[in-house]
Amino acid sequence: MTRYWLMKTEPSVVGIDDVLAMPNQTVDWWGVRNYQARNFMRDQMSVGDKVFFYHSNCAEPGIAGLAEVVKKAYPDRTQFDPASKYFDPKSSPENPRWVNVDVRVVKKTRLLGLAELRAQPELVHMRILQRGNRLSITPVDPAEWKFIVERLLK
DNA sequence: GCCAACGTTGGC
DNA sequence: GCCAACGTTGGC
């Protein structure tokens, strides 16, 4: 079953243009250290799932493009790297704690900003728009996906 | 830089 | 298991 997601990234770290410059326009989604977000990747994401590529913590937060899951969850390489800020001493290759999927950018879109998303009555229930939302990976309702892709990004 | 909101940690 | 303290997120 194809699911729909919104995945946040900080463009100062890995933005959509960075991913477009990578081989196959694909990036491993390293660095998730929240159990709920990890569980979404580990338990629910499958190849072919659709993704809103979202820029957060930046001058223009919003949806920057469309992407898809191209590889199922596997151990996040950064958890084993002592030089990484994402190093986790409690994790080991035998018993890894953190995983990531691979994500391929399908299309860069116009920057669909937060204010414009908030202005849509059809999107009032979107997880990303709820007060205090901090989760970096959230499920997107199929109707919300359709509305955004067909009405706002056409 | 501020700060509200939320997640995690650790003493008890 | 509770919950206060602390750390992080992320829009503004």
PDB file of C-alpha atoms (C1' of nucleotides) in Angstrom:
ATOM      1  CA  MET A   1       0.000   0.000   0.000  1.00  0.00           C
ATOM      2  CA  THR A   2       1.327   3.340  -0.967  1.00  0.00           C
ATOM      3  CA  ARG A   3       1.486   5.755   1.907  1.00  0.00           C
ATOM      4  CA  TYR A   4       2.110   9.486   1.977  1.00  0.00           C
ATOM      5  CA  TRP A   5       4.565  11.340   4.190  1.00  0.00           C
ATOM      6  CA  LEU A   6       6.075  14.686   4.973  1.00  0.00           C
ATOM      7  CA  MET A   7       9.775  14.637   5.822  1.00  0.00           C
ATOM      8  CA  LYS A   8      11.556  17.663   7.264  1.00  0.00           C
ATOM      9  CA  THR A   9      15.122  18.582   6.545  1.00  0.00           C
ATOM     10  CA  GLU A  10      17.169  21.661   7.257  1.00  0.00           C
ATOM     11  CA  PRO A  11      18.373  23.115   3.966  1.00  0.00           C
ATOM     12  CA  SER A  12      21.546  24.338   5.673  1.00  0.00           C
ATOM     13  CA  VAL A  13      22.372  20.656   6.190  1.00  0.00           C
ATOM     14  CA  VAL A  14      20.741  18.842   3.266  1.00  0.00           C
ATOM     15  CA  GLY A  15      18.398  20.850   1.047  1.00  0.00           C
ATOM     16  CA  ILE A  16      16.577  19.791  -2.082  1.00  0.00           C
ATOM     17  CA  ASP A  17      19.285  21.170  -4.361  1.00  0.00           C
ATOM     18  CA  ASP A  18      21.873  19.112  -2.519  1.00  0.00           C
ATOM     19  CA  VAL A  19      19.879  15.959  -3.116  1.00  0.00           C
ATOM     20  CA  LEU A  20      19.353  16.801  -6.784  1.00  0.00           C
ATOM     21  CA  ALA A  21      23.137  16.941  -7.111  1.00  0.00           C
ATOM     22  CA  MET A  22      23.584  13.480  -5.575  1.00  0.00           C
ATOM     23  CA  PRO A  23      23.781  10.256  -7.597  1.00  0.00           C
ATOM     24  CA  ASN A  24      20.268   9.229  -8.660  1.00  0.00           C
ATOM     25  CA  GLN A  25      18.995  12.290  -6.790  1.00  0.00           C
ATOM     26  CA  THR A  26      18.862  10.002  -3.792  1.00  0.00           C
ATOM     27  CA  VAL A  27      19.813  10.554  -0.163  1.00  0.00           C
ATOM     28  CA  ASP A  28      19.900   8.318   2.886  1.00  0.00           C
ATOM     29  CA  TRP A  29      17.723  10.043   5.482  1.00  0.00           C
ATOM     30  CA  TRP A  30      20.280   9.899   8.291  1.00  0.00           C
ATOM     31  CA  GLY A  31      20.039  11.687  11.602  1.00  0.00           C
ATOM     32  CA  VAL A  32      16.548  10.885  12.833  1.00  0.00           C
ATOM     33  CA  ARG A  33      16.810  10.447  16.614  1.00  0.00           C
ATOM     34  CA  ASN A  34      13.179  10.435  17.597  1.00  0.00           C
ATOM     35  CA  TYR A  35      11.512   7.097  18.244  1.00  0.00           C
ATOM     36  CA  GLN A  36       8.181   7.963  16.695  1.00  0.00           C
ATOM     37  CA  ALA A  37       9.798   9.164  13.483  1.00  0.00           C
ATOM     38  CA  ARG A  38      12.100   6.153  13.449  1.00  0.00           C
ATOM     39  CA  ASN A  39       9.175   3.811  13.854  1.00  0.00           C
ATOM     40  CA  PHE A  40       7.416   5.344  10.888  1.00  0.00           C
ATOM     41  CA  MET A  41      10.461   4.589   8.752  1.00  0.00           C
ATOM     42  CA  ARG A  42      11.045   1.161  10.219  1.00  0.00           C
ATOM     43  CA  ASP A  43       7.487  -0.112  10.384  1.00  0.00           C
ATOM     44  CA  GLN A  44       5.430   1.720   7.826  1.00  0.00           C
ATOM     45  CA  MET A  45       7.501   3.052   4.965  1.00  0.00           C
ATOM     46  CA  SER A  46       7.862   0.978   1.864  1.00  0.00           C
ATOM     47  CA  VAL A  47       9.383   1.494  -1.551  1.00  0.00           C
ATOM     48  CA  GLY A  48       7.155   3.683  -3.668  1.00  0.00           C
ATOM     49  CA  ASP A  49       5.699   5.723  -0.814  1.00  0.00           C
ATOM     50  CA  LYS A  50       5.282   9.399  -1.717  1.00  0.00           C
ATOM     51  CA  VAL A  51       7.020  12.143   0.217  1.00  0.00           C
ATOM     52  CA  PHE A  52       6.733  15.892   0.585  1.00  0.00           C
ATOM     53  CA  PHE A  53      10.294  17.190   0.862  1.00  0.00           C
ATOM     54  CA  TYR A  54      10.027  19.933   3.502  1.00  0.00           C
ATOM     55  CA  HIS A  55      12.525  22.634   4.406  1.00  0.00           C
ATOM     56  CA  SER A  56      12.494  23.534   8.107  1.00  0.00           C
ATOM     57  CA  ASN A  57      14.382  25.855  10.442  1.00  0.00           C
ATOM     58  CA  CYS A  58      15.228  28.270   7.643  1.00  0.00           C
ATOM     59  CA  ALA A  59      14.197  31.588   6.132  1.00  0.00           C
ATOM     60  CA  GLU A  60      11.462  30.067   3.975  1.00  0.00           C
ATOM     61  CA  PRO A  61       9.990  26.994   5.637  1.00  0.00           C
ATOM     62  CA  GLY A  62       7.707  24.939   3.419  1.00  0.00           C
ATOM     63  CA  ILE A  63       7.362  22.167   0.869  1.00  0.00           C
ATOM     64  CA  ALA A  64      10.220  22.327  -1.609  1.00  0.00           C
ATOM     65  CA  GLY A  65       9.535  19.276  -3.745  1.00  0.00           C
ATOM     66  CA  LEU A  66       8.126  15.808  -4.274  1.00  0.00           C
ATOM     67  CA  ALA A  67      10.073  12.683  -3.480  1.00  0.00           C
ATOM     68  CA  GLU A  68       9.642   8.966  -2.990  1.00  0.00           C
ATOM     69  CA  VAL A  69      10.981   6.159  -0.864  1.00  0.00           C
ATOM     70  CA  VAL A  70      13.389   4.036  -2.897  1.00  0.00           C
ATOM     71  CA  LYS A  71      14.860   1.779  -0.203  1.00  0.00           C
ATOM     72  CA  LYS A  72      13.392   0.275   2.918  1.00  0.00           C
ATOM     73  CA  ALA A  73      14.745   1.103   6.368  1.00  0.00           C
ATOM     74  CA  TYR A  74      18.266  -0.065   7.273  1.00  0.00           C
ATOM     75  CA  PRO A  75      20.728   1.024   9.969  1.00  0.00           C
ATOM     76  CA  ASP A  76      21.682   4.709   9.951  1.00  0.00           C
ATOM     77  CA  ARG A  77      25.440   4.906   9.325  1.00  0.00           C
ATOM     78  CA  THR A  78      25.936   8.004  11.480  1.00  0.00           C
ATOM     79  CA  GLN A  79      25.055   6.219  14.733  1.00  0.00           C
ATOM     80  CA  PHE A  80      28.319   4.257  14.518  1.00  0.00           C
ATOM     81  CA  ASP A  81      30.544   7.213  13.664  1.00  0.00           C
ATOM     82  CA  PRO A  82      32.212   8.662  16.790  1.00  0.00           C
ATOM     83  CA  ALA A  83      32.944  11.854  14.873  1.00  0.00           C
ATOM     84  CA  SER A  84      29.284  12.432  14.076  1.00  0.00           C
ATOM     85  CA  LYS A  85      27.008  14.476  16.255  1.00  0.00           C
ATOM     86  CA  TYR A  86      24.530  11.652  15.698  1.00  0.00           C
ATOM     87  CA  PHE A  87      26.852   9.053  17.197  1.00  0.00           C
ATOM     88  CA  ASP A  88      25.036   6.823  19.676  1.00  0.00           C
ATOM     89  CA  PRO A  89      27.322   4.914  22.066  1.00  0.00           C
ATOM     90  CA  LYS A  90      24.423   2.692  23.082  1.00  0.00           C
ATOM     91  CA  SER A  91      23.987   1.474  19.552  1.00  0.00           C
ATOM     92  CA  SER A  92      26.007  -1.241  17.838  1.00  0.00           C
ATOM     93  CA  PRO A  93      26.028  -2.888  14.413  1.00  0.00           C
ATOM     94  CA  GLU A  94      24.723  -6.061  16.093  1.00  0.00           C
ATOM     95  CA  ASN A  95      21.925  -4.158  17.759  1.00  0.00           C
ATOM     96  CA  PRO A  96      21.349  -0.899  15.895  1.00  0.00           C
ATOM     97  CA  ARG A  97      18.970   1.587  17.409  1.00  0.00           C
ATOM     98  CA  TRP A  98      18.452   4.004  14.509  1.00  0.00           C
ATOM     99  CA  VAL A  99      17.457   3.379  10.928  1.00  0.00           C
ATOM    100  CA  ASN A 100      16.784   5.349   7.794  1.00  0.00           C
ATOM    101  CA  VAL A 101      15.210   4.872   4.404  1.00  0.00           C
ATOM    102  CA  ASP A 102      16.568   6.190   1.100  1.00  0.00           C
ATOM    103  CA  VAL A 103      14.626   9.020  -0.506  1.00  0.00           C
ATOM    104  CA  ARG A 104      14.788  10.120  -4.136  1.00  0.00           C
ATOM    105  CA  VAL A 105      13.713  13.588  -5.192  1.00  0.00           C
ATOM    106  CA  VAL A 106      11.232  13.233  -8.034  1.00  0.00           C
ATOM    107  CA  LYS A 107      10.625  16.893  -8.686  1.00  0.00           C
ATOM    108  CA  LYS A 108      11.586  20.231  -7.261  1.00  0.00           C
ATOM    109  CA  THR A 109       8.511  22.423  -6.975  1.00  0.00           C
ATOM    110  CA  ARG A 110       7.953  26.050  -6.139  1.00  0.00           C
ATOM    111  CA  LEU A 111       8.411  26.730  -2.448  1.00  0.00           C
ATOM    112  CA  LEU A 112       4.982  26.167  -0.944  1.00  0.00           C
ATOM    113  CA  GLY A 113       5.295  28.087   2.285  1.00  0.00           C
ATOM    114  CA  LEU A 114       3.798  27.466   5.696  1.00  0.00           C
ATOM    115  CA  ALA A 115       1.564  30.528   5.571  1.00  0.00           C
ATOM    116  CA  GLU A 116       0.008  29.355   2.325  1.00  0.00           C
ATOM    117  CA  LEU A 117      -0.522  25.877   3.718  1.00  0.00           C
ATOM    118  CA  ARG A 118      -2.176  27.337   6.799  1.00  0.00           C
ATOM    119  CA  ALA A 119      -4.493  29.406   4.636  1.00  0.00           C
ATOM    120  CA  GLN A 120      -6.141  26.275   3.157  1.00  0.00           C
ATOM    121  CA  PRO A 121      -9.295  25.124   4.942  1.00  0.00           C
ATOM    122  CA  GLU A 122      -8.745  21.685   3.402  1.00  0.00           C
ATOM    123  CA  LEU A 123      -5.494  21.324   5.313  1.00  0.00           C
ATOM    124  CA  VAL A 124      -6.463  22.368   8.838  1.00  0.00           C
ATOM    125  CA  HIS A 125      -5.868  18.850  10.122  1.00  0.00           C
ATOM    126  CA  MET A 126      -2.408  18.399   8.620  1.00  0.00           C
ATOM    127  CA  ARG A 127      -0.015  17.222  11.279  1.00  0.00           C
ATOM    128  CA  ILE A 128       2.649  19.713  10.301  1.00  0.00           C
ATOM    129  CA  LEU A 129       0.247  22.589  10.915  1.00  0.00           C
ATOM    130  CA  GLN A 130      -0.809  21.561  14.400  1.00  0.00           C
ATOM    131  CA  ARG A 131       0.330  23.640  17.331  1.00  0.00           C
ATOM    132  CA  GLY A 132       3.593  22.503  18.807  1.00  0.00           C
ATOM    133  CA  ASN A 133       4.276  19.920  16.144  1.00  0.00           C
ATOM    134  CA  ARG A 134       7.940  18.965  16.084  1.00  0.00           C
ATOM    135  CA  LEU A 135       7.922  15.511  14.588  1.00  0.00           C
ATOM    136  CA  SER A 136      10.263  15.422  11.605  1.00  0.00           C
ATOM    137  CA  ILE A 137       8.384  12.668   9.792  1.00  0.00           C
ATOM    138  CA  THR A 138       4.600  12.701   9.680  1.00  0.00           C
ATOM    139  CA  PRO A 139       1.973  10.760   7.758  1.00  0.00           C
ATOM    140  CA  VAL A 140      -0.005  12.752   5.207  1.00  0.00           C
ATOM    141  CA  ASP A 141      -3.633  11.970   4.476  1.00  0.00           C
ATOM    142  CA  PRO A 142      -4.140  10.846   0.840  1.00  0.00           C
ATOM    143  CA  ALA A 143      -6.742  13.571   0.377  1.00  0.00           C
ATOM    144  CA  GLU A 144      -4.276  16.162   1.664  1.00  0.00           C
ATOM    145  CA  TRP A 145      -1.605  14.870  -0.683  1.00  0.00           C
ATOM    146  CA  LYS A 146      -3.991  15.061  -3.626  1.00  0.00           C
ATOM    147  CA  PHE A 147      -5.151  18.551  -2.718  1.00  0.00           C
ATOM    148  CA  ILE A 148      -1.622  19.896  -2.421  1.00  0.00           C
ATOM    149  CA  VAL A 149      -0.287  18.245  -5.549  1.00  0.00           C
ATOM    150  CA  GLU A 150      -3.278  18.967  -7.753  1.00  0.00           C
ATOM    151  CA  ARG A 151      -4.384  22.342  -6.468  1.00  0.00           C
ATOM    152  CA  LEU A 152      -1.353  24.096  -5.012  1.00  0.00           C
ATOM    153  CA  LEU A 153       1.559  22.736  -6.986  1.00  0.00           C
ATOM    154  CA  LYS A 154       0.021  22.571 -10.449  1.00  0.00           C
TER     155      LYS A 154
ATOM    156  C1'  DG B   1      17.800  35.444  19.703  1.00  0.00           C
ATOM    157  C1'  DC B   2      13.322  34.371  21.834  1.00  0.00           C
ATOM    158  C1'  DC B   3      10.386  31.145  23.559  1.00  0.00           C
ATOM    159  C1'  DA B   4       6.427  27.715  23.441  1.00  0.00           C
ATOM    160  C1'  DA B   5       5.974  23.062  23.069  1.00  0.00           C
ATOM    161  C1'  DC B   6       7.465  18.685  23.418  1.00  0.00           C
ATOM    162  C1'  DG B   7      10.713  14.538  24.270  1.00  0.00           C
ATOM    163  C1'  DT B   8      14.112  12.446  27.258  1.00  0.00           C
ATOM    164  C1'  DT B   9      16.547  11.657  31.455  1.00  0.00           C
ATOM    165  C1'  DG B  10      17.205  10.286  35.970  1.00  0.00           C
ATOM    166  C1'  DG B  11      16.377  10.657  41.040  1.00  0.00           C
ATOM    167  C1'  DC B  12      13.192   9.001  44.066  1.00  0.00           C
TER     168       DC B  12
ATOM    169  C1'  DG C   1       5.978   4.841  37.669  1.00  0.00           C
ATOM    170  C1'  DC C   2       6.072   9.831  38.688  1.00  0.00           C
ATOM    171  C1'  DC C   3       7.600  14.149  37.471  1.00  0.00           C
ATOM    172  C1'  DA C   4      10.956  18.083  37.620  1.00  0.00           C
ATOM    173  C1'  DA C   5      14.782  19.471  35.122  1.00  0.00           C
ATOM    174  C1'  DC C   6      16.898  19.772  31.067  1.00  0.00           C
ATOM    175  C1'  DG C   7      17.637  19.638  25.983  1.00  0.00           C
ATOM    176  C1'  DT C   8      15.820  20.215  21.330  1.00  0.00           C
ATOM    177  C1'  DT C   9      12.845  21.880  17.674  1.00  0.00           C
ATOM    178  C1'  DG C  10      11.490  25.305  14.719  1.00  0.00           C
ATOM    179  C1'  DG C  11       8.589  29.378  13.604  1.00  0.00           C
ATOM    180  C1'  DC C  12       8.928  34.031  14.219  1.00  0.00           C
TER     181       DC C  12
END
